[in-house]
Every structure is written in structure tokens, then in C-alpha cells.
XYZ file of C-alpha atoms in Angstrom:
314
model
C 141.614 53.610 106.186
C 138.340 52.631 108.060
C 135.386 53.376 105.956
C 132.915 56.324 107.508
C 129.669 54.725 108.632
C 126.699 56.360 106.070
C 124.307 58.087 107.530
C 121.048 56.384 106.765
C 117.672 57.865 106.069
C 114.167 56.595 105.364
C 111.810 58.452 103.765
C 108.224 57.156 104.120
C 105.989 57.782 101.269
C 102.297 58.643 101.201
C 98.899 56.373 100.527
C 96.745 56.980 103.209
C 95.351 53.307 104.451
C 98.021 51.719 102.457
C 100.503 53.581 105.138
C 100.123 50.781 107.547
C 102.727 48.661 105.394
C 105.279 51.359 106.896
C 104.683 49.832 110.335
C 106.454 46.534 108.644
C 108.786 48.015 107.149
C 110.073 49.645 109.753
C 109.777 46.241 112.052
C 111.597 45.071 109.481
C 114.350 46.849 109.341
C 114.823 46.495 112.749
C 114.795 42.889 112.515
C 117.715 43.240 109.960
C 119.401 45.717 112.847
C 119.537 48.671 110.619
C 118.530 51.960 112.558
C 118.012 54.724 110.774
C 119.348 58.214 111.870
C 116.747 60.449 110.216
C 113.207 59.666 109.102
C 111.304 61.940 106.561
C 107.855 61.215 105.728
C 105.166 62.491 103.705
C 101.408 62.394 104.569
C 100.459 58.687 106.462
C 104.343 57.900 105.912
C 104.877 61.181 108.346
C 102.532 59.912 110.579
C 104.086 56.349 110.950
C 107.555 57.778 110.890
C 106.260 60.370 114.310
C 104.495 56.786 115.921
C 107.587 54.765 115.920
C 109.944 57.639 117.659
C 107.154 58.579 120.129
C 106.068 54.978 120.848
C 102.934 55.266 119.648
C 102.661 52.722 116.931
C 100.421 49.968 118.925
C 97.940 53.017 119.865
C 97.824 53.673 116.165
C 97.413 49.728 114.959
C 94.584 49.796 118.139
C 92.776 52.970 116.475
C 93.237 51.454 112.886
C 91.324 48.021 114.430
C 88.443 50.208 115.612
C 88.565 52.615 112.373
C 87.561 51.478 109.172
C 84.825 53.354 106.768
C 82.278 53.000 109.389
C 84.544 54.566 112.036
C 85.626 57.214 109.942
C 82.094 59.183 109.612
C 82.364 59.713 113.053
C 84.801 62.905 112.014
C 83.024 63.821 109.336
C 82.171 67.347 109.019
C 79.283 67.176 106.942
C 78.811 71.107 106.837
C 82.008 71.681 105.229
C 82.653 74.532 106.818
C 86.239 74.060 107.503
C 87.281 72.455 103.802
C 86.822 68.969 104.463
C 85.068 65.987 104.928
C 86.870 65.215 108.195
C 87.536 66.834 111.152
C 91.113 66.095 110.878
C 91.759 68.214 114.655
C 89.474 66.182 116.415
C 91.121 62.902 114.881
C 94.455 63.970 116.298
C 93.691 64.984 119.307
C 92.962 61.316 120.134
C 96.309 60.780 120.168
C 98.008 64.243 122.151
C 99.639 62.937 125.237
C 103.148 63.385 126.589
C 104.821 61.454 124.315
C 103.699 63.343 121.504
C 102.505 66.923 122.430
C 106.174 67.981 121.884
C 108.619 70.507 119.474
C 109.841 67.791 116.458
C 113.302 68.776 117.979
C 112.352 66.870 121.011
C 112.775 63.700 118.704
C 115.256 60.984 119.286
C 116.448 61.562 115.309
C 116.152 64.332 113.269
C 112.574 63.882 111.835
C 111.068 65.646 108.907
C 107.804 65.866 106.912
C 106.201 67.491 103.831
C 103.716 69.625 103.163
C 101.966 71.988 100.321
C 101.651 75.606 100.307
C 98.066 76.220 99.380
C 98.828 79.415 97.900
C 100.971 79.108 95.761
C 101.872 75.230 95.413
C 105.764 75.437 96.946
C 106.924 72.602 98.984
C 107.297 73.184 102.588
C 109.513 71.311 104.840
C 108.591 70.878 108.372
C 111.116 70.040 110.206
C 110.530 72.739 113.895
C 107.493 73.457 115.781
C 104.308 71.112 117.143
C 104.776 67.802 116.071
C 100.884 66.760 115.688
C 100.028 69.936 114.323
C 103.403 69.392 111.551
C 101.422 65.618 110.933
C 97.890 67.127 110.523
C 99.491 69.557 107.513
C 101.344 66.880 105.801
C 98.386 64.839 106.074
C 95.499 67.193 105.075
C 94.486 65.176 101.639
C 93.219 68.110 99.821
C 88.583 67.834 99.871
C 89.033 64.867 102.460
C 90.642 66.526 105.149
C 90.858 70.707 105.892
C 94.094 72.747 105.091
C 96.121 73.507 108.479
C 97.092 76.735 109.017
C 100.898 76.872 109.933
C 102.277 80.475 110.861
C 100.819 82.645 108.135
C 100.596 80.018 105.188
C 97.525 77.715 104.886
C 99.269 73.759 104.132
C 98.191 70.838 102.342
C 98.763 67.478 101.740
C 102.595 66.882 100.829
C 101.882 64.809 98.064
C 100.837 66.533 95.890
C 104.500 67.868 95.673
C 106.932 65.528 97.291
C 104.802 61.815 97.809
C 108.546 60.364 98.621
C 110.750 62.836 100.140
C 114.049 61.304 99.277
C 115.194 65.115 98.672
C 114.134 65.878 102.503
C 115.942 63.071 103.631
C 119.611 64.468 101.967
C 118.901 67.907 102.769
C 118.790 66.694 107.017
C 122.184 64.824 106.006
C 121.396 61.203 104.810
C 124.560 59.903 102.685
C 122.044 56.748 101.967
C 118.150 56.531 101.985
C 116.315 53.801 102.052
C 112.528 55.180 100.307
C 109.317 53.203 100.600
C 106.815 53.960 97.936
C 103.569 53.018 97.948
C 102.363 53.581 94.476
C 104.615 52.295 92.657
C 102.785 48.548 92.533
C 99.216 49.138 92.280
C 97.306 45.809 90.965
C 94.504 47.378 88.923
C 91.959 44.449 87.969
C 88.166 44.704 87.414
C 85.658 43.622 90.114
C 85.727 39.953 90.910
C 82.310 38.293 91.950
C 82.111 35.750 95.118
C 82.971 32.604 93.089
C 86.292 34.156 91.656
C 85.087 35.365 88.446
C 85.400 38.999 87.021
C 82.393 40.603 87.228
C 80.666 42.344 84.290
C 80.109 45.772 84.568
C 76.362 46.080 84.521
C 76.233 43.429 87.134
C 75.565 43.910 90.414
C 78.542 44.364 93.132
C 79.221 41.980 95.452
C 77.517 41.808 98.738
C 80.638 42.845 100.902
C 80.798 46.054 98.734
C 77.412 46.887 98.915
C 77.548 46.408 102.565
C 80.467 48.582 103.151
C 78.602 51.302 101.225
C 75.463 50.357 103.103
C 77.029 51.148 105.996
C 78.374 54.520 104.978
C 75.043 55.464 104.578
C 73.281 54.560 107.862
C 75.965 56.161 109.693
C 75.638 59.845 107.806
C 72.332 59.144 108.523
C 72.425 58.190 112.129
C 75.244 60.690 113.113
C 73.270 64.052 111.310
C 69.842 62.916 111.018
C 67.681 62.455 107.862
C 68.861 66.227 106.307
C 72.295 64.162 105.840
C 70.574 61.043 103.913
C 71.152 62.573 100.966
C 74.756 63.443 101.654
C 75.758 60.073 102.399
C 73.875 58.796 99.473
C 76.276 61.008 97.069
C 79.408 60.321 98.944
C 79.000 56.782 99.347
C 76.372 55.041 97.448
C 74.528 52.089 98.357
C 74.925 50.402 95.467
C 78.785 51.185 94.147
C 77.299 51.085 90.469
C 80.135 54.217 89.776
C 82.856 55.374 91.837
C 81.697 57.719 94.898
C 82.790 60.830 95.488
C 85.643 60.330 97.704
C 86.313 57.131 95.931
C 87.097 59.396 93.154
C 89.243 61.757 95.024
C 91.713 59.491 96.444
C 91.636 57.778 93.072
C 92.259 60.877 91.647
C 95.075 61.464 93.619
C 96.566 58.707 93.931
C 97.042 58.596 90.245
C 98.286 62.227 90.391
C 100.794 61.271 93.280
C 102.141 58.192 91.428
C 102.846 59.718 88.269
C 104.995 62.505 90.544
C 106.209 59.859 92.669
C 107.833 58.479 89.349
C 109.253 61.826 88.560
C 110.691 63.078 91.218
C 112.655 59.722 92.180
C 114.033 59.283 88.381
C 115.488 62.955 89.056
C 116.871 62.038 92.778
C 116.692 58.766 93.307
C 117.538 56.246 96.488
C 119.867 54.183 97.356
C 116.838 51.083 98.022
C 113.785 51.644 96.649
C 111.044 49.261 98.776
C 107.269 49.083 96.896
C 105.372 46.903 98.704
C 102.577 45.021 96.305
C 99.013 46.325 98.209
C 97.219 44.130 95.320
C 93.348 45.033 96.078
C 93.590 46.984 99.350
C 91.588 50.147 99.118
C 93.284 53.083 100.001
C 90.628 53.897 102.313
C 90.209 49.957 104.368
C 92.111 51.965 107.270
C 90.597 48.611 109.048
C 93.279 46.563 107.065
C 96.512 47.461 109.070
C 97.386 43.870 110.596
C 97.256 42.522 106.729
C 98.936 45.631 105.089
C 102.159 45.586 107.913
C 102.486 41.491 106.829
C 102.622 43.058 103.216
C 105.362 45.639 104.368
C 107.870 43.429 106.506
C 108.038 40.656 104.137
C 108.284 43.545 101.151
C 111.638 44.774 103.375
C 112.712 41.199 104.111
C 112.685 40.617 100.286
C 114.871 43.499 99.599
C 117.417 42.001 102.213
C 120.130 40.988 100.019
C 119.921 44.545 97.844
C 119.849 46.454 100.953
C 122.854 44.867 102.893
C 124.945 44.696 99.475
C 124.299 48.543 98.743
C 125.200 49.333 102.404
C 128.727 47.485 102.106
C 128.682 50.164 99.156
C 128.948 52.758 101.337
């Protein structure tokens, strides 16, 4: 009796910067000639997952070049008028062309991502309809970025539900997923100074990090005028003495996302599970993609032998 070819599915989890490392794992696991037949992602893992079947990744690696903190303020919407820091339409819309301006059915493989019903905190699968608009939803990290309105519900990020959607990925039909999550090895260490040492706490931060937040602030400042100093002194300090504002969010959530992460794949979990280490990447050095993919493919490449030996499994 020949043995029935498994239906493989990835399911890319969220992180926001740390996403990039989904570009190498993917690279990867073409290297190893495994091709997928459905992708699910959540948040920045939904975005990578949409890049690779439109063709889009190198536009997205070019943006993430250009991006960083500095290149991030110019979304920012410092009125808050629409429930977020950033303009997450206008972000987008950079990258609406023919390739992507398309119904998710238009897809090469059944594609699927995650989102969170504002309301009334149910998990919403989004799996028909405009792709870009289906990746600004999943995507909307709750204070950073504005809820998207989808038919008559108002959506949020999917992590805070589903930050791996293994369960997405056997609901469209995969018989074995292969699930990247990107919490799972946070390095948490204290500050380390220029010479190596760990900084003391009532010392002052290194100059890269005051820079960074430096640089924050002129550009509030520049973009809105001197009515925004103030703003971009709260958000993102000069001196990073305490966590800023959004520093705390994504903290904040990221914790929140890992302990559900943890939760949710005890109760379903995959066939390979990949956790690439991001040691002391911040989660929002969207300027780090060339060194976070590196992290990603050789993460995959690791997990060789497991993968291949639970796919003869099958």
C-alpha cells in the first residue's frame, strides 16, 4: 500500500520585528524542498506568509532596510484619532499593486490568518475577502496600530487569541504542520555597557540607545512641530532611564502572547515546532531583517533531521 502524501501546513506565529526570521524559515524550507500546501499566519507571520505567495518578500526586506524606529514616525498618528499610534492604512498601501490587491482565494495555496473580535474577544479566521485589508486586521497590535473594521465587527491583533495558529492550519486540512514561534526563546539579560559589562541600573544607557531614542524625538518633533515635543518625549524618551510607552506595550504583550502561545500549543500541538533564538533583538528594530532571516534559516536548517524524520512519520 503506498503511503498518502500529508498535507503540510505552516503556521507563522506573531512578534512584530522579530517576524523577519519567517523570511528564513521559509527560504529554508525551500532549500530542504519541502512546499507547503497551506500557510496560516498570525499578525507579522500573516504578513510574511501573504509576501512569499504574492512575490513580494524582497519589496518587504527593501521597506524593512529603509524602516527602522526613525522610519516608523513617519505613520504616526499623533492625534489618535483613529486608535493608534500608526497609520497602519497608509503603511499598507505602500505595498497595493497587482500582485497583491486581490480576494485571498486568488492565492496559489489556501492561505489563512487570525484576528480578534474587539467586541467581544472571539477568534476570527480570515480566510475570504481583500487580502491587505485581512493583513492590516491580523496585524493591528492593539494602542500601536488602529482596529480594522471588517464587515460589521471591528478586529484586532490575532495574538492576543491565537499567536500560533496551528488550529487554523488543521481546520484548512493540514494532516502535518510545521509552527514557527517566536516567543518561545526570548534571552532576557540586563543592559550591557560598550565594554561588555552589565550595566547597573542607575547608570547611564549606552550611547546607541540613547541615540535611537534621540532620534525618536527629533522626528515627532520635526514631523508635527514643537506641540508634539512633548509627545515624543513620553513615548520615547531621550534618555531610556524606564521603559517608554510603547516599549511597554509590546513588552506587555509580548509577555501576554507567550504565555498563550504556551497554552494553546500544549492543548494542540505541531508536528515541528521551530523557535528561532532572537537573543537581544528588539521587537521593534524592524531595521534588523537581514540579521533576523540568518537567525530563521539556520533555526529551520537545525531542525532538519526532526523535520525529515517526522515527515517519514507520515
Amino acid at each position: 500500500m503506498v503511503k498518502k502524501k500529508p498535507t503540510i501546513g505552516v503556521a507563522l506565529g506573531s512578534g512584530a520585528a522579530h517576524g523577519w526570521a519567517h523570511i528564513g524559515v521559509l527560504r529554508a524550507l525551500e532549500e530542504m524542498n519541502i512546499k507547503p500546501d497551506i500557510y496560516a499566519g498570525t499578525s507579522i507571520g500573516a504578513v510574511v506568509a501573504a509576501a512569499h505567495l504574492t512575490g513580494q518578500v524582497d519589496g518587504l526586506i527593501e521597506l524593512a532596510r529603509k524602516l527602522g524606529l526613525v522610519g516608523l514616525m513617519g505613520y504616526l498618528d499623533v492625534t489618535f484619532s483613529r486608535g493608534g499610534l500608526i497609520a497602519s492604512e497608509k503603511f499598507f498601501e505602500r505595498f497595493r499593486n497587482t500582485a497583491t490587491d486581490i480576494d485571498i482565494h486568488s492565492l496559489p495555496v489556501p492561505f489563512g490568518a487570525t484576528a480578534t473580535d474587539l467586541a467581544d474577544g472571539r477568534e476570527i479566521w480570515l480566510r475570504e475577502g481583500d487580502l491587505l485589508l485581512a493583513l492590516r486586521a491580523t496585524s493591528a497590535i492593539p494602542g500601536l496600530f488602529p482596529p480594522v473594521a471588517v464587515g460589521h465587527d471591528w478586529l484586532v491583533d490575532g495574538a492576543l487569541v491565537n499567536p500560533v495558529p496551528v488550529s487554523l492550519c488543521r481546520a484548512m486540512g493540514a494532516t502535518f504542520v510545521i509552527a514557527v514561534g517566536l516567543s518561545m526563546n526570548r534571552l532576557v539579560l540586563p543592559p550591557v555597557g560598550e565594554t561588555g559589562e552589565i550595566a547597573a541600573a542607575d547608570q547611564e544607557p549606552p550611547p546607541a540607545l540613547r541615540a535611537k531614542a534621540s532620534a525618536w524625538h527629533t522626528r515627532v518633533s520635526a514631523l508635527f512641530g514643537e506641540k508634539a515635543r512633548g509627545l515624543g518625549g513620553a513615548l520615547f524618551p531621550a534618555k531610556a532611564e524606564t521603559p517608554s510607552a510603547v516599549e511597554t506595550l509590546l513588552g506587555s504583550i509580548d509577555v501576554m502572547q507567550g504565555r498563550i502561545m504556551r497554552s494553546r500549543l500544549a492543548g494542540d500541538p505541531p508536528e515541528v515546532l521551530i523557535s528561532p533564538r532572537l537573543g537581544r533583538i528588539d521587537m521593534l528594530d524592524f531595521d534588523r531583517a537581514e540579521d533576523l532571516i540568518v537567525i530563521g534559516r539556520e533555526a529551520t536548517l537545525d531542525m532538519r533531521p526532526a523535520i525529515e524524520h517526522a515527515l517519514s512519520l507520515h
